[in-house]
Tab-separated table of C-alpha atoms in Angstrom:
chain	number	residue	atom	x	y	z
A	1	MET	CA	-0.002	-0.005	0.014
A	2	THR	CA	1.484	3.410	-0.985
A	3	ASN	CA	1.832	6.282	1.443
A	4	ARG	CA	-0.840	8.146	-0.510
A	5	THR	CA	-3.285	5.248	-0.224
A	6	THR	CA	-2.474	4.781	3.443
A	7	SER	CA	-3.131	8.468	4.175
A	8	ARG	CA	-6.461	8.424	2.330
A	9	ALA	CA	-7.510	5.234	4.140
A	10	LEU	CA	-6.634	6.876	7.503
A	11	ALA	CA	-8.534	10.000	6.446
A	12	ALA	CA	-11.617	7.878	5.672
A	13	ALA	CA	-11.414	6.124	9.031
A	14	THR	CA	-10.964	9.474	10.863
A	15	ALA	CA	-13.906	10.963	8.974
A	16	LEU	CA	-16.195	8.065	9.838
A	17	LEU	CA	-15.283	8.234	13.537
A	18	ALA	CA	-15.857	12.034	13.507
A	19	LEU	CA	-19.191	11.679	11.745
A	20	GLY	CA	-20.318	9.012	14.222
A	21	ALA	CA	-19.343	11.159	17.207
A	22	GLY	CA	-20.994	14.313	15.864
A	23	ALA	CA	-24.145	12.899	14.267
A	24	GLY	CA	-26.411	14.809	16.613
A	25	CYS	CA	-25.209	18.248	15.485
A	26	SER	CA	-23.862	17.602	12.005
A	27	THR	CA	-25.537	19.080	8.927
A	28	GLY	CA	-23.387	17.099	6.461
A	29	GLY	CA	-22.639	13.456	5.886
A	30	ALA	CA	-24.983	10.537	5.832
A	31	ALA	CA	-25.099	10.340	9.631
A	32	GLY	CA	-27.236	13.467	9.656
A	33	ALA	CA	-29.184	12.668	6.484
A	34	ASP	CA	-32.928	12.413	6.152
A	35	PRO	CA	-33.742	8.667	6.162
A	36	GLN	CA	-36.697	9.384	3.809
A	37	ARG	CA	-34.400	10.648	1.066
A	38	VAL	CA	-31.637	9.096	-1.055
A	39	ASP	CA	-28.231	10.478	-0.030
A	40	VAL	CA	-26.404	11.457	-3.235
A	41	VAL	CA	-22.836	12.766	-3.502
A	42	ALA	CA	-22.083	14.685	-6.715
A	43	ALA	CA	-18.410	15.271	-7.629
A	44	PHE	CA	-18.933	18.749	-9.163
A	45	TYR	CA	-21.630	21.178	-10.285
A	46	PRO	CA	-23.077	19.770	-13.550
A	47	LEU	CA	-23.593	16.430	-11.815
A	48	GLN	CA	-25.212	18.172	-8.865
A	49	PHE	CA	-27.542	19.922	-11.336
A	50	LEU	CA	-28.538	16.559	-12.829
A	51	ALA	CA	-29.060	14.873	-9.459
A	52	GLU	CA	-31.197	17.704	-8.100
A	53	ARG	CA	-33.333	18.046	-11.210
A	54	ILE	CA	-33.946	14.295	-11.543
A	55	GLY	CA	-34.039	13.469	-7.846
A	56	GLY	CA	-36.286	16.320	-6.789
A	57	ASP	CA	-37.417	16.192	-3.175
A	58	ALA	CA	-36.682	12.471	-2.972
A	59	VAL	CA	-32.897	13.046	-2.781
A	60	ARG	CA	-30.388	14.930	-0.683
A	61	VAL	CA	-27.456	16.083	-2.870
A	62	THR	CA	-24.012	17.006	-1.584
A	63	ASN	CA	-21.559	18.674	-4.030
A	64	LEU	CA	-17.922	17.881	-3.190
A	65	ALA	CA	-16.697	20.942	-5.098
A	66	LYS	CA	-17.652	24.225	-3.427
A	67	PRO	CA	-19.059	27.244	-5.338
A	68	GLY	CA	-16.308	29.460	-6.705
A	69	ALA	CA	-13.663	26.702	-6.484
A	70	GLU	CA	-11.932	25.203	-9.536
A	71	PRO	CA	-12.887	21.492	-9.384
A	72	HIS	CA	-9.963	19.871	-11.287
A	73	ASP	CA	-7.595	19.985	-8.317
A	74	LEU	CA	-10.127	19.205	-5.595
A	75	GLU	CA	-8.662	17.661	-2.429
A	76	LEU	CA	-11.096	15.929	-0.107
A	77	ASN	CA	-11.099	16.659	3.624
A	78	PRO	CA	-11.904	13.837	6.103
A	79	ARG	CA	-15.566	14.849	6.291
A	80	GLN	CA	-15.938	14.635	2.520
A	81	VAL	CA	-14.236	11.225	2.411
A	82	GLY	CA	-16.789	10.152	4.950
A	83	GLU	CA	-19.617	11.495	2.788
A	84	VAL	CA	-18.331	9.420	-0.127
A	85	SER	CA	-18.155	6.343	2.110
A	86	ASP	CA	-21.714	6.757	3.396
A	87	ALA	CA	-23.529	7.954	0.255
A	88	GLU	CA	-26.208	5.778	-1.276
A	89	LEU	CA	-25.163	6.959	-4.745
A	90	ILE	CA	-21.946	8.690	-5.882
A	91	VAL	CA	-22.151	10.507	-9.224
A	92	TYR	CA	-18.712	11.310	-10.664
A	93	LEU	CA	-16.708	11.541	-13.893
A	94	LYS	CA	-13.726	9.174	-13.813
A	95	GLY	CA	-10.464	10.883	-14.725
A	96	PHE	CA	-11.590	14.459	-14.003
A	97	GLN	CA	-10.783	14.711	-10.255
A	98	PRO	CA	-8.049	12.303	-9.033
A	99	ALA	CA	-9.000	12.747	-5.370
A	100	VAL	CA	-12.556	11.700	-6.091
A	101	ASP	CA	-11.389	8.741	-8.161
A	102	ASP	CA	-9.227	7.577	-5.253
A	103	ALA	CA	-12.097	7.900	-2.728
A	104	VAL	CA	-14.472	6.012	-5.037
A	105	ALA	CA	-11.917	3.241	-5.668
A	106	GLN	CA	-11.489	2.721	-1.922
A	107	ASN	CA	-15.020	3.311	-0.660
A	108	GLY	CA	-17.441	3.515	-3.605
A	109	GLY	CA	-18.216	-0.102	-4.337
A	110	ASP	CA	-21.361	-0.622	-6.375
A	111	ARG	CA	-22.770	2.730	-5.213
A	112	ALA	CA	-20.631	4.697	-7.767
A	113	PHE	CA	-22.088	5.943	-11.049
A	114	ASP	CA	-19.363	6.983	-13.486
A	115	VAL	CA	-20.968	9.141	-16.181
A	116	THR	CA	-18.297	8.158	-18.719
A	117	SER	CA	-19.890	4.707	-18.730
A	118	VAL	CA	-22.883	6.362	-20.387
A	119	GLN	CA	-21.126	8.837	-22.665
A	120	PRO	CA	-17.663	7.736	-23.811
A	121	LEU	CA	-15.377	10.782	-23.848
A	122	LEU	CA	-14.044	12.440	-26.998
A	123	ASP	CA	-10.301	12.646	-27.585
A	124	ALA	CA	-8.884	15.937	-26.347
A	125	SER	CA	-8.201	16.951	-29.938
A	126	ALA	CA	-11.850	16.737	-30.979
A	127	GLY	CA	-13.287	20.116	-31.867
A	128	GLY	CA	-9.810	21.649	-31.916
A	129	HIS	CA	-8.173	23.643	-34.667
A	130	ASP	CA	-5.469	22.002	-36.760
A	131	HIS	CA	-3.641	23.247	-39.816
A	132	GLU	CA	-2.626	20.770	-42.447
A	133	GLY	CA	0.480	18.892	-41.373
A	134	GLU	CA	0.358	20.392	-37.875
A	135	LYS	CA	-0.622	18.686	-34.612
A	136	GLY	CA	-3.377	20.457	-32.677
A	137	HIS	CA	-2.404	21.717	-29.241
A	138	ALA	CA	-5.090	19.682	-27.525
A	139	GLU	CA	-3.845	16.576	-29.298
A	140	GLU	CA	-0.320	17.189	-28.028
A	141	SER	CA	-1.692	17.231	-24.471
A	142	GLY	CA	-3.203	13.755	-24.965
A	143	GLY	CA	-5.998	12.130	-23.049
A	144	LYS	CA	-9.769	12.541	-23.119
A	145	ASP	CA	-11.844	15.694	-22.808
A	146	PRO	CA	-14.076	15.410	-19.691
A	147	HIS	CA	-16.330	18.433	-20.464
A	148	VAL	CA	-19.135	16.277	-21.853
A	149	TRP	CA	-21.880	18.380	-20.195
A	150	LEU	CA	-21.270	21.223	-22.667
A	151	ASP	CA	-23.257	19.240	-25.236
A	152	PRO	CA	-26.820	19.340	-23.935
A	153	THR	CA	-27.800	16.205	-25.842
A	154	ARG	CA	-25.035	14.177	-24.167
A	155	LEU	CA	-26.047	15.545	-20.759
A	156	ALA	CA	-29.614	14.404	-21.429
A	157	GLY	CA	-28.363	10.867	-22.064
A	158	ILE	CA	-26.482	10.895	-18.795
A	159	GLY	CA	-29.649	12.127	-17.070
A	160	ASP	CA	-31.697	9.226	-18.392
A	161	GLN	CA	-29.197	6.720	-16.982
A	162	LEU	CA	-29.000	8.553	-13.674
A	163	ALA	CA	-32.773	8.230	-13.357
A	164	GLN	CA	-32.400	4.457	-13.789
A	165	ARG	CA	-29.710	4.334	-11.084
A	166	LEU	CA	-31.825	6.373	-8.702
A	167	GLY	CA	-34.772	4.056	-9.423
A	168	THR	CA	-32.629	1.042	-8.508
A	169	ALA	CA	-31.602	2.681	-5.219
A	170	ASP	CA	-35.173	3.854	-4.466
A	171	PRO	CA	-37.757	1.704	-6.335
A	172	ASP	CA	-40.698	3.449	-4.704
A	173	HIS	CA	-39.896	6.670	-6.630
A	174	ALA	CA	-38.586	5.103	-9.828
A	175	ALA	CA	-41.444	6.458	-11.965
A	176	ASP	CA	-40.904	9.954	-10.553
A	177	TYR	CA	-37.225	9.872	-11.464
A	178	THR	CA	-38.006	8.744	-14.996
A	179	ALA	CA	-40.607	11.498	-15.398
A	180	ARG	CA	-38.239	14.211	-14.116
A	181	ALA	CA	-35.464	12.930	-16.420
A	182	ALA	CA	-37.903	13.205	-19.350
A	183	ALA	CA	-38.783	16.805	-18.343
A	184	LEU	CA	-35.073	17.657	-18.103
A	185	ARG	CA	-34.438	16.065	-21.502
A	186	ALA	CA	-37.169	18.313	-22.944
A	187	ASP	CA	-35.453	21.395	-21.449
A	188	LEU	CA	-32.062	20.313	-22.816
A	189	THR	CA	-33.543	19.596	-26.245
A	190	THR	CA	-34.972	23.116	-26.272
A	191	LEU	CA	-31.571	24.506	-25.285
A	192	ASP	CA	-29.884	22.461	-28.041
A	193	GLY	CA	-32.327	23.918	-30.564
A	194	GLU	CA	-31.540	27.472	-29.418
A	195	PHE	CA	-27.814	26.861	-29.911
A	196	LYS	CA	-28.327	25.291	-33.351
A	197	THR	CA	-30.462	28.184	-34.542
A	198	GLY	CA	-28.436	30.900	-32.813
A	199	LEU	CA	-25.080	29.693	-34.205
A	200	ALA	CA	-26.326	28.651	-37.656
A	201	THR	CA	-25.178	31.773	-39.534
A	202	CYS	CA	-22.072	33.529	-38.154
A	203	GLN	CA	-19.288	35.541	-39.774
A	204	ARG	CA	-16.674	33.514	-37.869
A	205	ARG	CA	-16.638	30.011	-36.332
A	206	GLU	CA	-13.330	30.100	-34.422
A	207	ILE	CA	-13.398	30.527	-30.641
A	208	VAL	CA	-10.141	31.377	-28.869
A	209	THR	CA	-10.500	30.065	-25.287
A	210	SER	CA	-8.268	30.217	-22.223
A	211	HIS	CA	-8.249	26.395	-22.016
A	212	ALA	CA	-9.483	23.651	-24.315
A	213	ALA	CA	-12.726	22.964	-22.429
A	214	PHE	CA	-15.129	23.514	-25.299
A	215	GLY	CA	-14.511	20.535	-27.578
A	216	TYR	CA	-18.007	19.108	-27.117
A	217	LEU	CA	-19.709	22.455	-27.726
A	218	ALA	CA	-17.509	23.003	-30.804
A	219	ASP	CA	-18.182	19.509	-32.067
A	220	ARG	CA	-21.988	19.827	-31.630
A	221	TYR	CA	-22.356	23.282	-33.166
A	222	GLN	CA	-19.623	23.212	-35.858
A	223	LEU	CA	-17.326	25.689	-34.143
A	224	ASP	CA	-13.532	25.635	-34.250
A	225	GLN	CA	-11.778	25.794	-30.848
A	226	VAL	CA	-8.373	27.353	-30.458
A	227	GLY	CA	-7.278	26.608	-26.840
A	228	ILE	CA	-4.573	28.819	-25.345
A	229	THR	CA	-3.723	25.916	-23.003
A	230	GLY	CA	-4.837	22.272	-23.060
A	231	LEU	CA	-7.357	20.578	-20.804
A	232	SER	CA	-5.927	21.815	-17.520
A	233	PRO	CA	-6.751	25.491	-16.864
A	234	ASP	CA	-3.788	26.103	-14.506
A	235	VAL	CA	-0.986	25.165	-16.944
A	236	GLU	CA	0.992	28.164	-18.177
A	237	PRO	CA	1.216	28.250	-21.980
A	238	SER	CA	4.717	28.298	-23.505
A	239	PRO	CA	5.898	31.406	-25.403
A	240	GLN	CA	5.658	29.323	-28.603
A	241	ARG	CA	2.067	28.428	-27.819
A	242	LEU	CA	1.163	32.039	-27.131
A	243	ALA	CA	2.749	33.133	-30.394
A	244	HIS	CA	0.838	30.435	-32.265
A	245	VAL	CA	-2.528	31.425	-30.714
A	246	ILE	CA	-1.885	35.098	-31.534
A	247	GLU	CA	-1.139	34.142	-35.124
A	248	GLU	CA	-4.330	32.038	-35.302
A	249	ALA	CA	-6.452	34.803	-33.763
A	250	LYS	CA	-5.126	37.361	-36.259
A	251	GLU	CA	-5.608	34.972	-39.190
A	252	HIS	CA	-9.253	34.442	-38.327
A	253	GLN	CA	-9.841	38.089	-37.364
A	254	ALA	CA	-11.026	37.108	-33.882
A	255	THR	CA	-12.720	40.007	-32.099
A	256	THR	CA	-12.938	38.270	-28.757
A	257	ILE	CA	-10.613	36.150	-26.573
A	258	PHE	CA	-12.565	34.126	-24.050
A	259	PHE	CA	-11.642	33.473	-20.418
A	260	GLU	CA	-13.477	31.742	-17.581
A	261	THR	CA	-15.134	32.659	-14.321
A	262	LEU	CA	-12.930	30.439	-12.123
A	263	VAL	CA	-9.556	31.125	-13.784
A	264	SER	CA	-7.407	34.273	-14.036
A	265	PRO	CA	-8.017	36.292	-17.238
A	266	LYS	CA	-4.405	37.539	-17.490
A	267	VAL	CA	-3.275	35.319	-20.374
A	268	ALA	CA	-6.442	36.005	-22.339
A	269	GLU	CA	-5.950	39.765	-21.782
A	270	THR	CA	-2.345	39.540	-22.996
A	271	ILE	CA	-3.391	37.871	-26.249
A	272	ALA	CA	-6.324	40.227	-26.739
A	273	GLY	CA	-3.933	43.142	-26.412
A	274	GLN	CA	-1.655	41.681	-29.086
A	275	VAL	CA	-4.536	40.951	-31.437
A	276	GLY	CA	-6.547	44.118	-30.874
A	277	ALA	CA	-9.483	42.096	-29.543
A	278	LYS	CA	-11.588	42.358	-26.408
A	279	THR	CA	-12.094	39.675	-23.705
A	280	ALA	CA	-15.338	38.036	-22.596
A	281	VAL	CA	-16.369	35.210	-20.277
A	282	LEU	CA	-17.209	31.848	-21.861
A	283	ASP	CA	-18.113	29.608	-18.951
A	284	PRO	CA	-17.234	25.878	-19.088
A	285	ILE	CA	-19.687	25.406	-16.137
A	286	GLU	CA	-17.273	23.253	-14.145
A	287	GLY	CA	-18.673	25.070	-11.143
A	288	LEU	CA	-20.857	28.084	-10.436
A	289	ALA	CA	-19.392	31.342	-9.225
A	290	ALA	CA	-19.965	31.840	-5.498
A	291	ASP	CA	-22.275	34.813	-5.991
A	292	THR	CA	-24.425	33.541	-8.881
A	293	ASN	CA	-28.156	32.890	-8.830
A	294	GLY	CA	-28.015	30.994	-12.141
A	295	ASP	CA	-28.026	27.320	-13.019
A	296	TYR	CA	-26.709	25.187	-15.901
A	297	LEU	CA	-29.480	26.255	-18.296
A	298	SER	CA	-29.149	30.002	-17.624
A	299	VAL	CA	-25.347	29.939	-17.832
A	300	MET	CA	-25.478	28.062	-21.112
A	301	ARG	CA	-27.881	30.663	-22.507
A	302	THR	CA	-25.518	33.419	-21.389
A	303	ASN	CA	-22.732	31.532	-23.230
A	304	LEU	CA	-24.909	31.449	-26.378
A	305	ARG	CA	-25.486	35.216	-26.304
A	306	THR	CA	-21.752	35.793	-25.742
A	307	LEU	CA	-20.873	33.546	-28.702
A	308	GLN	CA	-23.433	35.195	-30.998
A	309	THR	CA	-21.922	38.636	-30.244
A	310	ALA	CA	-18.315	37.508	-30.609
A	311	LEU	CA	-18.884	35.533	-33.813
A	312	SER	CA	-21.195	38.145	-35.422
A	313	CYS	CA	-24.084	35.720	-35.822
A	314	SER	CA	-27.273	36.812	-37.557
């Protein structure tokens, strides 16, 4: 057993002892949960959105990633490890958050629902911009793109399967979960139609983004993503990469360089200054900002309006 595994196992044991001792006053963890509701742990915001919409008042959802925090590098505290251990259903995306993967491997058992088992992930290069004879930046970074929720139709498919898993855990409410998943699918189908119509006729189709999070959105709506960095938002781009993105942005007469709500805009601002473009927020919806009143649907619609302006869509 590695030191890392040992420390996580000790953390889990400590968390369970602490939860048992503090059950009477705790507001988190299964020890304080409502026995009439299914206790669901979601690894980050889009999965919380799904669980709450489909579960309704029959579930109690805990999001491991806090509002305003970047979820890639999440580290679990002992209480959160205990929540994973005690949850009746754990909804996560394997490969996106290593700490969650570790906790699920040790304590998840058959209670874990990996959404990549429903929607196989695209290669990181999908939706990226390549010139002939030149490797795309996302392809150089390797791996799979986890941002599957940015395609509403793929998210709807995950929701349908989540309803089945909830129905298995709570057969008395299985029909309710199926009905709510169908209602969510209708909402996501409407959203998909808005994107298709809204981005059908645009002067440009290239989006220059602070990191390559928008492959699914680009793939669905025939856009061309130019990522300043690869899949990880906290990797500093090389001078060569910056020069290449500036060249691409000038070539395609980009008027807007996009940055994100949970990541510093400095690199995007640097490129915008070189290109003579402005900056704007394009949100990958990995998590909500701490002060937002929105949800997945409203943030996606804000993204659509931002894209229509930046790409001069009619």
